[in-house]
mmCIF file of N, CA and C in Angstrom:
data_model
loop_
_atom_site.group_PDB
_atom_site.id
_atom_site.type_symbol
_atom_site.label_atom_id
_atom_site.label_comp_id
_atom_site.label_asym_id
_atom_site.label_seq_id
_atom_site.Cartn_x
_atom_site.Cartn_y
_atom_site.Cartn_z
ATOM 1 N N ASN A 1 -59.376 -37.915 -6.280
ATOM 2 C CA ASN A 1 -59.851 -38.507 -7.223
ATOM 3 C C ASN A 1 -61.462 -38.425 -6.591
ATOM 4 N N VAL A 2 -62.103 -38.561 -7.150
ATOM 5 C CA VAL A 2 -63.782 -38.520 -6.743
ATOM 6 C C VAL A 2 -64.284 -39.730 -6.126
ATOM 7 N N GLY A 3 -65.144 -39.683 -5.018
ATOM 8 C CA GLY A 3 -65.630 -40.989 -4.901
ATOM 9 C C GLY A 3 -66.551 -40.837 -3.942
ATOM 10 N N SER A 4 -66.974 -41.620 -2.819
ATOM 11 C CA SER A 4 -67.843 -41.375 -1.661
ATOM 12 C C SER A 4 -67.312 -42.228 -0.617
ATOM 13 N N LEU A 5 -67.274 -41.590 0.461
ATOM 14 C CA LEU A 5 -66.793 -42.743 2.007
ATOM 15 C C LEU A 5 -68.156 -42.888 2.868
ATOM 16 N N THR A 6 -67.744 -44.062 3.334
ATOM 17 C CA THR A 6 -68.951 -44.225 4.432
ATOM 18 C C THR A 6 -68.187 -44.368 6.063
ATOM 19 N N THR A 7 -68.659 -43.892 6.645
ATOM 20 C CA THR A 7 -68.205 -44.146 8.087
ATOM 21 C C THR A 7 -69.240 -44.113 9.286
ATOM 22 N N ALA A 8 -69.076 -44.382 10.145
ATOM 23 C CA ALA A 8 -69.648 -44.154 11.369
ATOM 24 C C ALA A 8 -69.892 -43.051 12.192
ATOM 25 N N ASP A 9 -69.678 -42.637 13.247
ATOM 26 C CA ASP A 9 -69.771 -41.266 13.793
ATOM 27 C C ASP A 9 -68.742 -40.773 13.890
ATOM 28 N N ILE A 10 -68.776 -39.540 13.357
ATOM 29 C CA ILE A 10 -67.103 -38.979 12.721
ATOM 30 C C ILE A 10 -67.691 -37.366 13.168
ATOM 31 N N THR A 11 -66.509 -37.116 13.838
ATOM 32 C CA THR A 11 -66.244 -35.265 14.349
ATOM 33 C C THR A 11 -65.470 -34.550 13.601
ATOM 34 N N TRP A 12 -66.237 -33.611 12.930
ATOM 35 C CA TRP A 12 -65.224 -32.520 12.496
ATOM 36 C C TRP A 12 -64.571 -31.589 13.304
ATOM 37 N N SER A 13 -63.673 -31.137 13.522
ATOM 38 C CA SER A 13 -63.195 -30.236 14.545
ATOM 39 C C SER A 13 -61.847 -29.362 13.791
ATOM 40 N N ASN A 14 -61.878 -28.381 13.242
ATOM 41 C CA ASN A 14 -60.616 -27.239 12.951
ATOM 42 C C ASN A 14 -60.728 -28.470 11.438
ATOM 43 N N ALA A 15 -61.654 -28.876 10.351
ATOM 44 C CA ALA A 15 -61.573 -30.110 9.598
ATOM 45 C C ALA A 15 -61.275 -29.096 8.315
ATOM 46 N N VAL A 16 -60.689 -29.638 7.551
ATOM 47 C CA VAL A 16 -60.457 -29.496 6.361
ATOM 48 C C VAL A 16 -61.234 -30.280 5.219
ATOM 49 N N TYR A 17 -62.003 -30.597 4.554
ATOM 50 C CA TYR A 17 -62.455 -31.178 3.535
ATOM 51 C C TYR A 17 -62.404 -30.969 2.115
ATOM 52 N N HIS A 18 -61.814 -31.660 1.422
ATOM 53 C CA HIS A 18 -61.120 -31.771 0.249
ATOM 54 C C HIS A 18 -62.343 -32.062 -0.620
ATOM 55 N N TRP A 19 -63.143 -31.311 -1.244
ATOM 56 C CA TRP A 19 -64.291 -31.239 -1.849
ATOM 57 C C TRP A 19 -63.770 -31.733 -3.455
ATOM 58 N N ASN A 20 -63.977 -33.083 -3.995
ATOM 59 C CA ASN A 20 -63.457 -32.691 -5.430
ATOM 60 C C ASN A 20 -64.795 -32.949 -6.480
ATOM 61 N N ILE A 21 -64.889 -32.197 -7.302
ATOM 62 C CA ILE A 21 -65.715 -32.158 -8.127
ATOM 63 C C ILE A 21 -65.106 -32.534 -9.563
ATOM 64 N N LEU A 22 -65.982 -33.487 -10.701
ATOM 65 C CA LEU A 22 -65.394 -33.784 -11.834
ATOM 66 C C LEU A 22 -66.189 -33.224 -12.817
ATOM 67 N N ASP A 23 -67.533 -33.711 -12.478
ATOM 68 C CA ASP A 23 -68.895 -33.427 -13.302
ATOM 69 C C ASP A 23 -69.749 -32.603 -12.658
ATOM 70 N N PHE A 24 -70.396 -31.720 -13.141
ATOM 71 C CA PHE A 24 -71.295 -31.128 -12.496
ATOM 72 C C PHE A 24 -72.864 -31.509 -12.536
ATOM 73 N N ASN A 25 -72.923 -32.653 -13.781
ATOM 74 C CA ASN A 25 -74.198 -33.144 -13.793
ATOM 75 C C ASN A 25 -73.922 -34.435 -13.642
ATOM 76 N N GLY A 26 -73.005 -34.998 -13.064
ATOM 77 C CA GLY A 26 -72.837 -36.645 -12.580
ATOM 78 C C GLY A 26 -73.498 -36.890 -11.476
ATOM 79 N N ALA A 27 -73.489 -38.136 -10.578
ATOM 80 C CA ALA A 27 -73.801 -38.206 -9.373
ATOM 81 C C ALA A 27 -73.101 -38.231 -8.552
ATOM 82 N N TYR A 28 -73.265 -38.611 -7.255
ATOM 83 C CA TYR A 28 -72.031 -38.213 -5.726
ATOM 84 C C TYR A 28 -71.501 -40.015 -6.323
ATOM 85 N N GLY A 29 -70.192 -39.520 -5.758
ATOM 86 C CA GLY A 29 -69.540 -40.922 -6.154
ATOM 87 C C GLY A 29 -69.006 -40.986 -7.357
ATOM 88 N N THR A 30 -69.545 -40.751 -7.821
ATOM 89 C CA THR A 30 -68.737 -40.529 -10.018
ATOM 90 C C THR A 30 -68.448 -39.041 -10.354
ATOM 91 N N GLY A 31 -69.195 -38.063 -10.120
ATOM 92 C CA GLY A 31 -69.215 -36.746 -10.595
ATOM 93 C C GLY A 31 -68.777 -35.717 -9.302
ATOM 94 N N TRP A 32 -68.989 -36.316 -8.369
ATOM 95 C CA TRP A 32 -68.369 -35.418 -6.741
ATOM 96 C C TRP A 32 -68.170 -36.221 -5.994
ATOM 97 N N ASP A 33 -67.443 -35.766 -5.148
ATOM 98 C CA ASP A 33 -67.297 -36.497 -3.132
ATOM 99 C C ASP A 33 -68.254 -36.776 -2.568
ATOM 100 N N ARG A 34 -68.637 -37.613 -1.487
ATOM 101 C CA ARG A 34 -69.884 -37.184 -0.797
ATOM 102 C C ARG A 34 -69.363 -37.907 0.308
ATOM 103 N N LEU A 35 -69.434 -37.636 1.838
ATOM 104 C CA LEU A 35 -69.202 -38.416 3.205
ATOM 105 C C LEU A 35 -70.674 -38.732 3.462
ATOM 106 N N ASN A 36 -70.604 -40.268 3.675
ATOM 107 C CA ASN A 36 -71.847 -40.654 4.122
ATOM 108 C C ASN A 36 -71.755 -41.596 5.706
ATOM 109 N N SER A 37 -72.060 -40.742 6.551
ATOM 110 C CA SER A 37 -72.482 -41.241 8.155
ATOM 111 C C SER A 37 -73.506 -42.055 8.464
ATOM 112 N N THR A 38 -73.055 -43.254 8.816
ATOM 113 C CA THR A 38 -74.311 -44.283 9.483
ATOM 114 C C THR A 38 -74.656 -43.902 10.592
ATOM 115 N N GLY A 39 -73.998 -42.981 11.438
ATOM 116 C CA GLY A 39 -74.306 -42.267 12.858
ATOM 117 C C GLY A 39 -74.435 -40.857 12.930
ATOM 118 N N THR A 40 -73.711 -40.186 13.597
ATOM 119 C CA THR A 40 -73.906 -38.941 13.615
ATOM 120 C C THR A 40 -72.450 -37.856 13.373
ATOM 121 N N LEU A 41 -72.775 -37.303 12.425
ATOM 122 C CA LEU A 41 -72.096 -36.036 11.895
ATOM 123 C C LEU A 41 -71.664 -35.094 13.030
ATOM 124 N N THR A 42 -70.868 -34.801 14.065
ATOM 125 C CA THR A 42 -70.656 -33.887 14.906
ATOM 126 C C THR A 42 -69.541 -32.463 14.095
ATOM 127 N N LEU A 43 -70.198 -31.218 14.822
ATOM 128 C CA LEU A 43 -69.551 -30.221 14.544
ATOM 129 C C LEU A 43 -69.126 -29.676 15.493
ATOM 130 N N ALA A 44 -67.271 -29.814 15.788
ATOM 131 C CA ALA A 44 -67.282 -29.651 17.430
ATOM 132 C C ALA A 44 -67.482 -27.921 17.513
ATOM 133 N N ALA A 45 -68.170 -27.598 18.598
ATOM 134 C CA ALA A 45 -67.744 -26.241 19.030
ATOM 135 C C ALA A 45 -67.006 -25.488 19.208
ATOM 136 N N GLY A 46 -66.795 -23.958 18.565
ATOM 137 C CA GLY A 46 -65.755 -23.492 18.539
ATOM 138 C C GLY A 46 -64.934 -23.614 17.585
ATOM 139 N N SER A 47 -65.120 -24.432 17.010
ATOM 140 C CA SER A 47 -64.087 -24.977 15.730
ATOM 141 C C SER A 47 -64.808 -24.135 14.202
ATOM 142 N N THR A 48 -63.749 -24.307 13.054
ATOM 143 C CA THR A 48 -64.032 -23.762 12.003
ATOM 144 C C THR A 48 -63.459 -25.095 10.758
ATOM 145 N N THR A 49 -64.774 -25.370 10.007
ATOM 146 C CA THR A 49 -64.684 -25.895 9.116
ATOM 147 C C THR A 49 -64.705 -25.628 7.562
ATOM 148 N N THR A 50 -63.212 -26.021 7.096
ATOM 149 C CA THR A 50 -62.908 -25.553 5.843
ATOM 150 C C THR A 50 -63.173 -26.557 4.596
ATOM 151 N N VAL A 51 -64.082 -25.653 3.963
ATOM 152 C CA VAL A 51 -64.700 -26.759 2.407
ATOM 153 C C VAL A 51 -63.647 -26.425 1.446
ATOM 154 N N LYS A 52 -62.806 -27.111 0.844
ATOM 155 C CA LYS A 52 -61.692 -26.615 -0.322
ATOM 156 C C LYS A 52 -62.681 -27.516 -1.286
ATOM 157 N N LEU A 53 -63.297 -26.552 -2.465
ATOM 158 C CA LEU A 53 -63.498 -26.799 -3.668
ATOM 159 C C LEU A 53 -62.303 -27.105 -4.652
ATOM 160 N N VAL A 54 -62.217 -28.355 -5.122
ATOM 161 C CA VAL A 54 -61.666 -28.836 -6.016
ATOM 162 C C VAL A 54 -62.048 -29.082 -7.128
ATOM 163 N N THR A 55 -61.830 -28.457 -8.211
ATOM 164 C CA THR A 55 -62.257 -29.083 -9.679
ATOM 165 C C THR A 55 -61.414 -29.625 -10.452
ATOM 166 N N LEU A 56 -61.768 -31.060 -11.224
ATOM 167 C CA LEU A 56 -61.100 -32.168 -11.965
ATOM 168 C C LEU A 56 -61.372 -31.972 -13.350
ATOM 169 N N ASN A 57 -60.550 -32.333 -14.501
ATOM 170 C CA ASN A 57 -61.132 -32.365 -15.566
ATOM 171 C C ASN A 57 -60.904 -33.626 -16.184
ATOM 172 N N ALA A 58 -60.262 -34.559 -15.279
ATOM 173 C CA ALA A 58 -60.269 -36.044 -15.404
ATOM 174 C C ALA A 58 -59.949 -36.276 -14.085
ATOM 175 N N PRO A 59 -60.307 -38.114 -13.884
ATOM 176 C CA PRO A 59 -59.798 -38.251 -12.780
ATOM 177 C C PRO A 59 -58.810 -38.185 -11.958
ATOM 178 N N GLY A 60 -57.946 -37.675 -11.292
ATOM 179 C CA GLY A 60 -57.045 -37.293 -10.411
ATOM 180 C C GLY A 60 -56.334 -36.117 -11.039
ATOM 181 N N SER A 61 -57.003 -35.466 -12.096
ATOM 182 C CA SER A 61 -56.368 -34.179 -12.635
ATOM 183 C C SER A 61 -56.887 -32.819 -12.599
ATOM 184 N N PHE A 62 -55.968 -32.051 -11.560
ATOM 185 C CA PHE A 62 -56.729 -30.694 -11.542
ATOM 186 C C PHE A 62 -57.346 -29.928 -12.927
ATOM 187 N N GLY A 63 -58.554 -29.154 -12.905
ATOM 188 C CA GLY A 63 -58.570 -28.207 -14.272
ATOM 189 C C GLY A 63 -59.949 -28.279 -13.868
ATOM 190 N N ALA A 64 -60.715 -27.411 -15.265
ATOM 191 C CA ALA A 64 -61.932 -26.995 -15.042
ATOM 192 C C ALA A 64 -63.161 -28.274 -15.395
ATOM 193 N N ALA A 65 -63.856 -28.288 -14.073
ATOM 194 C CA ALA A 65 -65.042 -29.206 -14.116
ATOM 195 C C ALA A 65 -65.814 -29.655 -15.576
ATOM 196 N N LEU A 66 -66.354 -30.510 -15.592
ATOM 197 C CA LEU A 66 -67.222 -30.809 -16.687
ATOM 198 C C LEU A 66 -68.548 -29.954 -16.356
ATOM 199 N N ASN A 67 -69.101 -29.905 -17.707
ATOM 200 C CA ASN A 67 -70.672 -29.610 -17.496
ATOM 201 C C ASN A 67 -70.591 -28.607 -16.686
ATOM 202 N N PHE A 68 -69.921 -27.511 -16.414
ATOM 203 C CA PHE A 68 -70.286 -26.216 -15.624
ATOM 204 C C PHE A 68 -71.238 -25.330 -16.315
ATOM 205 N N ASP A 69 -72.408 -24.614 -15.832
ATOM 206 C CA ASP A 69 -72.825 -23.599 -16.509
ATOM 207 C C ASP A 69 -72.530 -22.563 -15.674
ATOM 208 N N ASN A 70 -72.135 -21.376 -15.772
ATOM 209 C CA ASN A 70 -72.054 -20.032 -14.707
ATOM 210 C C ASN A 70 -73.193 -19.092 -14.939
ATOM 211 N N SER A 71 -74.352 -19.718 -15.516
ATOM 212 C CA SER A 71 -75.383 -19.110 -15.137
ATOM 213 C C SER A 71 -76.600 -19.804 -14.436
ATOM 214 N N VAL A 72 -76.109 -20.951 -14.108
ATOM 215 C CA VAL A 72 -76.588 -22.032 -13.061
ATOM 216 C C VAL A 72 -76.277 -21.578 -11.547
ATOM 217 N N THR A 73 -77.059 -21.801 -10.543
ATOM 218 C CA THR A 73 -76.959 -22.285 -9.095
ATOM 219 C C THR A 73 -76.917 -23.761 -8.970
ATOM 220 N N TYR A 74 -76.059 -24.176 -8.323
ATOM 221 C CA TYR A 74 -75.689 -25.610 -7.932
ATOM 222 C C TYR A 74 -76.019 -25.865 -6.380
ATOM 223 N N THR A 75 -76.767 -26.754 -6.078
ATOM 224 C CA THR A 75 -76.660 -27.199 -4.929
ATOM 225 C C THR A 75 -76.328 -28.742 -4.920
ATOM 226 N N ARG A 76 -75.159 -29.287 -4.503
ATOM 227 C CA ARG A 76 -74.534 -30.547 -4.172
ATOM 228 C C ARG A 76 -74.384 -30.996 -2.863
ATOM 229 N N LEU A 77 -75.059 -32.205 -2.335
ATOM 230 C CA LEU A 77 -74.825 -32.589 -1.053
ATOM 231 C C LEU A 77 -73.029 -33.065 -1.070
ATOM 232 N N ILE A 78 -72.716 -32.643 -0.044
ATOM 233 C CA ILE A 78 -71.085 -33.108 0.126
ATOM 234 C C ILE A 78 -71.013 -33.913 1.803
ATOM 235 N N ALA A 79 -72.347 -34.079 2.371
ATOM 236 C CA ALA A 79 -71.770 -34.771 3.428
ATOM 237 C C ALA A 79 -73.564 -35.089 3.570
ATOM 238 N N SER A 80 -73.844 -36.374 4.460
ATOM 239 C CA SER A 80 -75.173 -37.261 4.827
ATOM 240 C C SER A 80 -74.897 -37.732 5.985
ATOM 241 N N ALA A 81 -75.524 -37.923 7.151
ATOM 242 C CA ALA A 81 -75.469 -38.808 8.115
ATOM 243 C C ALA A 81 -76.732 -39.177 8.599
ATOM 244 N N LYS A 82 -76.784 -39.901 9.749
ATOM 245 C CA LYS A 82 -78.518 -40.276 10.483
ATOM 246 C C LYS A 82 -78.675 -39.169 11.122
ATOM 247 N N SER A 83 -77.774 -38.094 11.629
ATOM 248 C CA SER A 83 -78.167 -36.666 12.262
ATOM 249 C C SER A 83 -76.650 -36.240 12.243
ATOM 250 N N ILE A 84 -76.819 -34.926 12.319
ATOM 251 C CA ILE A 84 -76.292 -33.878 12.348
ATOM 252 C C ILE A 84 -76.296 -32.636 13.613
ATOM 253 N N SER A 85 -74.951 -32.588 14.581
ATOM 254 C CA SER A 85 -74.706 -32.096 15.262
ATOM 255 C C SER A 85 -74.196 -30.824 15.470
ATOM 256 N N GLY A 86 -74.716 -29.904 16.181
ATOM 257 C CA GLY A 86 -73.662 -28.578 16.051
ATOM 258 C C GLY A 86 -73.796 -27.569 14.396
ATOM 259 N N PHE A 87 -74.237 -27.869 13.798
ATOM 260 C CA PHE A 87 -73.908 -27.217 12.441
ATOM 261 C C PHE A 87 -74.158 -25.683 12.741
ATOM 262 N N ALA A 88 -73.409 -25.188 12.290
ATOM 263 C CA ALA A 88 -73.737 -23.314 12.426
ATOM 264 C C ALA A 88 -73.348 -23.258 10.786
ATOM 265 N N GLY A 89 -73.890 -22.374 9.830
ATOM 266 C CA GLY A 89 -73.197 -21.967 8.955
ATOM 267 C C GLY A 89 -72.030 -20.934 9.062
ATOM 268 N N HIS A 90 -72.130 -20.075 10.284
ATOM 269 C CA HIS A 90 -70.836 -19.252 9.979
ATOM 270 C C HIS A 90 -69.456 -19.945 10.597
ATOM 271 N N THR A 91 -69.375 -20.919 11.176
ATOM 272 C CA THR A 91 -68.230 -21.790 11.107
ATOM 273 C C THR A 91 -67.601 -22.248 9.785
ATOM 274 N N PHE A 92 -68.197 -22.307 9.210
ATOM 275 C CA PHE A 92 -67.968 -22.901 7.461
ATOM 276 C C PHE A 92 -67.126 -21.701 7.002
ATOM 277 N N VAL A 93 -66.034 -21.976 6.123
ATOM 278 C CA VAL A 93 -64.943 -21.290 5.244
ATOM 279 C C VAL A 93 -65.030 -22.247 4.067
ATOM 280 N N VAL A 94 -65.441 -21.566 2.765
ATOM 281 C CA VAL A 94 -64.993 -22.074 1.474
ATOM 282 C C VAL A 94 -64.280 -21.625 1.069
ATOM 283 N N ASP A 95 -63.045 -22.385 0.373
ATOM 284 C CA ASP A 95 -61.812 -22.275 -0.060
ATOM 285 C C ASP A 95 -61.854 -22.701 -1.060
ATOM 286 N N THR A 96 -62.053 -21.570 -2.715
ATOM 287 C CA THR A 96 -62.336 -21.538 -3.695
ATOM 288 C C THR A 96 -60.906 -21.523 -4.297
ATOM 289 N N SER A 97 -60.056 -21.767 -4.307
ATOM 290 C CA SER A 97 -58.536 -21.429 -4.702
ATOM 291 C C SER A 97 -58.093 -22.225 -5.490
ATOM 292 N N GLU A 98 -58.859 -23.706 -5.365
ATOM 293 C CA GLU A 98 -58.633 -24.750 -6.327
ATOM 294 C C GLU A 98 -60.022 -24.864 -7.518
ATOM 295 N N PHE A 99 -60.783 -23.876 -7.519
ATOM 296 C CA PHE A 99 -61.764 -23.941 -8.337
ATOM 297 C C PHE A 99 -61.445 -23.268 -9.529
ATOM 298 N N ALA A 100 -61.260 -24.390 -10.480
ATOM 299 C CA ALA A 100 -60.656 -23.726 -12.053
ATOM 300 C C ALA A 100 -62.223 -22.911 -12.882
ATOM 301 N N ASN A 101 -63.214 -23.585 -12.786
ATOM 302 C CA ASN A 101 -63.913 -23.071 -13.371
ATOM 303 C C ASN A 101 -64.210 -21.335 -13.276
ATOM 304 N N ASP A 102 -65.256 -20.996 -13.541
ATOM 305 C CA ASP A 102 -65.458 -19.515 -13.551
ATOM 306 C C ASP A 102 -65.723 -19.002 -12.149
ATOM 307 N N SER A 103 -65.862 -17.424 -12.140
ATOM 308 C CA SER A 103 -65.948 -16.957 -10.765
ATOM 309 C C SER A 103 -67.301 -17.414 -10.182
ATOM 310 N N ILE A 104 -67.098 -17.933 -8.979
ATOM 311 C CA ILE A 104 -68.395 -18.352 -8.210
ATOM 312 C C ILE A 104 -68.221 -17.702 -6.917
ATOM 313 N N ILE A 105 -69.502 -17.816 -5.772
ATOM 314 C CA ILE A 105 -69.833 -17.593 -4.847
ATOM 315 C C ILE A 105 -70.651 -18.658 -4.513
ATOM 316 N N ALA A 106 -69.942 -19.051 -3.203
ATOM 317 C CA ALA A 106 -70.481 -20.417 -2.320
ATOM 318 C C ALA A 106 -70.592 -20.744 -0.847
ATOM 319 N N SER A 107 -71.838 -21.307 -0.702
ATOM 320 C CA SER A 107 -71.429 -21.623 0.742
ATOM 321 C C SER A 107 -71.922 -22.689 0.918
ATOM 322 N N VAL A 108 -71.913 -22.926 2.636
ATOM 323 C CA VAL A 108 -72.334 -24.176 3.105
ATOM 324 C C VAL A 108 -73.984 -24.089 3.752
ATOM 325 N N GLN A 109 -74.834 -25.481 3.158
ATOM 326 C CA GLN A 109 -76.205 -25.343 3.953
ATOM 327 C C GLN A 109 -76.476 -26.665 4.460
ATOM 328 N N LEU A 110 -76.917 -26.530 5.690
ATOM 329 C CA LEU A 110 -77.820 -27.713 6.174
ATOM 330 C C LEU A 110 -79.278 -27.474 5.765
ATOM 331 N N VAL A 111 -78.974 -28.844 4.895
ATOM 332 C CA VAL A 111 -80.051 -29.380 4.144
ATOM 333 C C VAL A 111 -80.912 -30.357 4.720
ATOM 334 N N SER A 112 -82.250 -29.918 5.225
ATOM 335 C CA SER A 112 -82.867 -31.172 6.199
ATOM 336 C C SER A 112 -82.159 -31.428 7.477
ATOM 337 N N ALA A 113 -82.502 -32.328 8.484
ATOM 338 C CA ALA A 113 -81.891 -32.092 9.296
ATOM 339 C C ALA A 113 -80.284 -33.382 9.180
ATOM 340 N N THR A 114 -80.170 -33.751 7.875
ATOM 341 C CA THR A 114 -79.017 -35.069 7.567
ATOM 342 C C THR A 114 -78.253 -34.911 6.606
ATOM 343 N N ASN A 115 -78.457 -33.617 5.959
ATOM 344 C CA ASN A 115 -77.543 -33.169 4.722
ATOM 345 C C ASN A 115 -76.700 -31.605 4.676
ATOM 346 N N ILE A 116 -75.666 -31.954 4.626
ATOM 347 C CA ILE A 116 -74.787 -30.876 4.343
ATOM 348 C C ILE A 116 -74.613 -30.856 2.592
ATOM 349 N N ALA A 117 -74.538 -29.263 2.346
ATOM 350 C CA ALA A 117 -74.259 -28.924 0.903
ATOM 351 C C ALA A 117 -73.844 -27.730 0.402
ATOM 352 N N VAL A 118 -72.929 -28.095 -0.646
ATOM 353 C CA VAL A 118 -72.008 -27.121 -0.775
ATOM 354 C C VAL A 118 -72.962 -26.381 -1.954
ATOM 355 N N VAL A 119 -73.567 -24.686 -1.857
ATOM 356 C CA VAL A 119 -74.407 -23.967 -3.006
ATOM 357 C C VAL A 119 -73.125 -23.341 -3.404
ATOM 358 N N ILE A 120 -73.154 -23.447 -5.091
ATOM 359 C CA ILE A 120 -72.112 -22.593 -5.786
ATOM 360 C C ILE A 120 -73.383 -21.442 -6.906
ATOM 361 N N GLU A 121 -72.792 -20.195 -6.731
ATOM 362 C CA GLU A 121 -73.561 -19.729 -7.266
ATOM 363 C C GLU A 121 -73.003 -18.962 -8.227
ATOM 364 N N PRO A 122 -74.039 -18.475 -9.235
ATOM 365 C CA PRO A 122 -72.470 -17.571 -10.444
ATOM 366 C C PRO A 122 -72.190 -16.045 -9.592
ATOM 367 N N GLY A 123 -70.598 -16.471 -10.314
ATOM 368 C CA GLY A 123 -69.939 -15.068 -8.900
ATOM 369 C C GLY A 123 -69.971 -13.610 -10.224
ATOM 370 N N VAL A 124 -69.205 -12.788 -9.878
ATOM 371 C CA VAL A 124 -68.761 -11.491 -10.413
ATOM 372 C C VAL A 124 -67.648 -11.772 -11.243
ATOM 373 N N GLY A 125 -66.718 -10.769 -12.399
ATOM 374 C CA GLY A 125 -65.781 -11.318 -12.740
ATOM 375 C C GLY A 125 -64.646 -11.243 -11.724
ATOM 376 N N GLY A 126 -63.368 -11.749 -11.770
ATOM 377 C CA GLY A 126 -62.210 -11.871 -10.939
ATOM 378 C C GLY A 126 -61.618 -13.409 -10.691
ATOM 379 N N ASN A 127 -61.043 -13.633 -9.969
ATOM 380 C CA ASN A 127 -60.671 -14.876 -9.791
ATOM 381 C C ASN A 127 -61.325 -15.516 -8.150
ATOM 382 N N ASN A 128 -61.024 -16.506 -8.086
ATOM 383 C CA ASN A 128 -61.553 -17.416 -6.868
ATOM 384 C C ASN A 128 -60.572 -17.529 -5.736
ATOM 385 N N ARG A 129 -59.527 -16.568 -5.553
ATOM 386 C CA ARG A 129 -58.858 -17.032 -4.408
ATOM 387 C C ARG A 129 -59.580 -17.019 -3.211
ATOM 388 N N ALA A 130 -59.619 -18.240 -2.614
ATOM 389 C CA ALA A 130 -60.245 -18.064 -1.360
ATOM 390 C C ALA A 130 -61.472 -17.414 -1.004
ATOM 391 N N LEU A 131 -62.124 -16.990 -1.975
ATOM 392 C CA LEU A 131 -63.515 -16.538 -1.813
ATOM 393 C C LEU A 131 -64.449 -17.271 -0.346
ATOM 394 N N TYR A 132 -65.312 -16.785 0.293
ATOM 395 C CA TYR A 132 -65.778 -17.298 1.158
ATOM 396 C C TYR A 132 -67.129 -16.977 1.193
ATOM 397 N N TRP A 133 -68.293 -17.120 1.802
ATOM 398 C CA TRP A 133 -69.477 -16.660 1.898
ATOM 399 C C TRP A 133 -70.115 -16.882 3.513
ATOM 400 N N ASP A 134 -70.054 -15.939 4.147
ATOM 401 C CA ASP A 134 -70.852 -16.420 5.586
ATOM 402 C C ASP A 134 -72.252 -16.534 5.592
ATOM 403 N N ALA A 135 -73.186 -17.593 5.670
ATOM 404 C CA ALA A 135 -74.314 -17.653 5.855
ATOM 405 C C ALA A 135 -75.433 -17.056 6.474
ATOM 406 N N ASP A 136 -74.632 -17.014 7.501
ATOM 407 C CA ASP A 136 -75.362 -16.777 9.023
ATOM 408 C C ASP A 136 -75.206 -15.070 9.013
ATOM 409 N N ARG A 137 -74.071 -14.408 8.445
ATOM 410 C CA ARG A 137 -74.205 -13.019 8.456
ATOM 411 C C ARG A 137 -74.367 -12.811 7.234
ATOM 412 N N PHE A 138 -74.214 -13.007 6.297
ATOM 413 C CA PHE A 138 -74.811 -12.404 4.761
ATOM 414 C C PHE A 138 -73.412 -11.505 4.300
ATOM 415 N N THR A 139 -72.589 -12.150 4.567
ATOM 416 C CA THR A 139 -71.070 -11.133 3.882
ATOM 417 C C THR A 139 -70.842 -12.369 3.351
ATOM 418 N N ALA A 140 -69.624 -11.634 2.292
ATOM 419 C CA ALA A 140 -68.768 -12.263 1.688
ATOM 420 C C ALA A 140 -67.189 -11.305 1.901
ATOM 421 N N GLY A 141 -66.410 -12.113 1.389
ATOM 422 C CA GLY A 141 -65.207 -11.620 1.671
ATOM 423 C C GLY A 141 -63.775 -12.696 1.112
ATOM 424 N N LEU A 142 -62.748 -11.837 1.473
ATOM 425 C CA LEU A 142 -61.900 -12.852 0.933
ATOM 426 C C LEU A 142 -60.818 -13.349 2.228
ATOM 427 N N GLN A 143 -60.477 -14.459 2.244
ATOM 428 C CA GLN A 143 -59.772 -15.170 3.502
ATOM 429 C C GLN A 143 -59.086 -14.159 4.268
ATOM 430 N N ASN A 144 -58.253 -13.436 3.323
ATOM 431 C CA ASN A 144 -57.455 -12.724 4.055
ATOM 432 C C ASN A 144 -57.792 -11.420 4.452
ATOM 433 N N GLY A 145 -59.116 -11.242 4.667
ATOM 434 C CA GLY A 145 -59.778 -9.962 5.233
ATOM 435 C C GLY A 145 -60.196 -9.116 4.643
ATOM 436 N N THR A 146 -59.544 -9.046 3.291
ATOM 437 C CA THR A 146 -60.153 -8.034 2.364
ATOM 438 C C THR A 146 -61.240 -8.075 1.883
ATOM 439 N N GLY A 147 -61.805 -7.319 2.017
ATOM 440 C CA GLY A 147 -63.372 -7.140 1.246
ATOM 441 C C GLY A 147 -63.450 -7.328 -0.163
ATOM 442 N N LEU A 148 -64.510 -8.040 -1.155
ATOM 443 C CA LEU A 148 -64.719 -7.605 -2.326
ATOM 444 C C LEU A 148 -65.004 -6.410 -3.203
#
């Protein structure tokens, strides 16, 4: 289900964030998930954070998300904190194996010093099986190492 979670200080160390989206035109908390930290969000050195994009066509029901336009680039805040420590784009993997809408290219970016966003861009034909984008190296591939 889609929702908003508020916490104090939090550390992601080899974390998997299952990010649900129901409605691309919705707001966080009802259209997509968001983590809100009233303290520091720390990304542990040497670890990888996986953001698994999960589309829902109804609350709790896997399927194509509502109001998705495959010609539009979407930037959705997935985490907000008083401060963010240790962010490096190359330490994120975006898993799109449960993204039921059209093919996409996705990345994770720091937006200001206090927000982390997922950026979803139109992709090329094919499926979304574990596609990732390495924002620091400007390379794309599949998680199993096979190139696009």
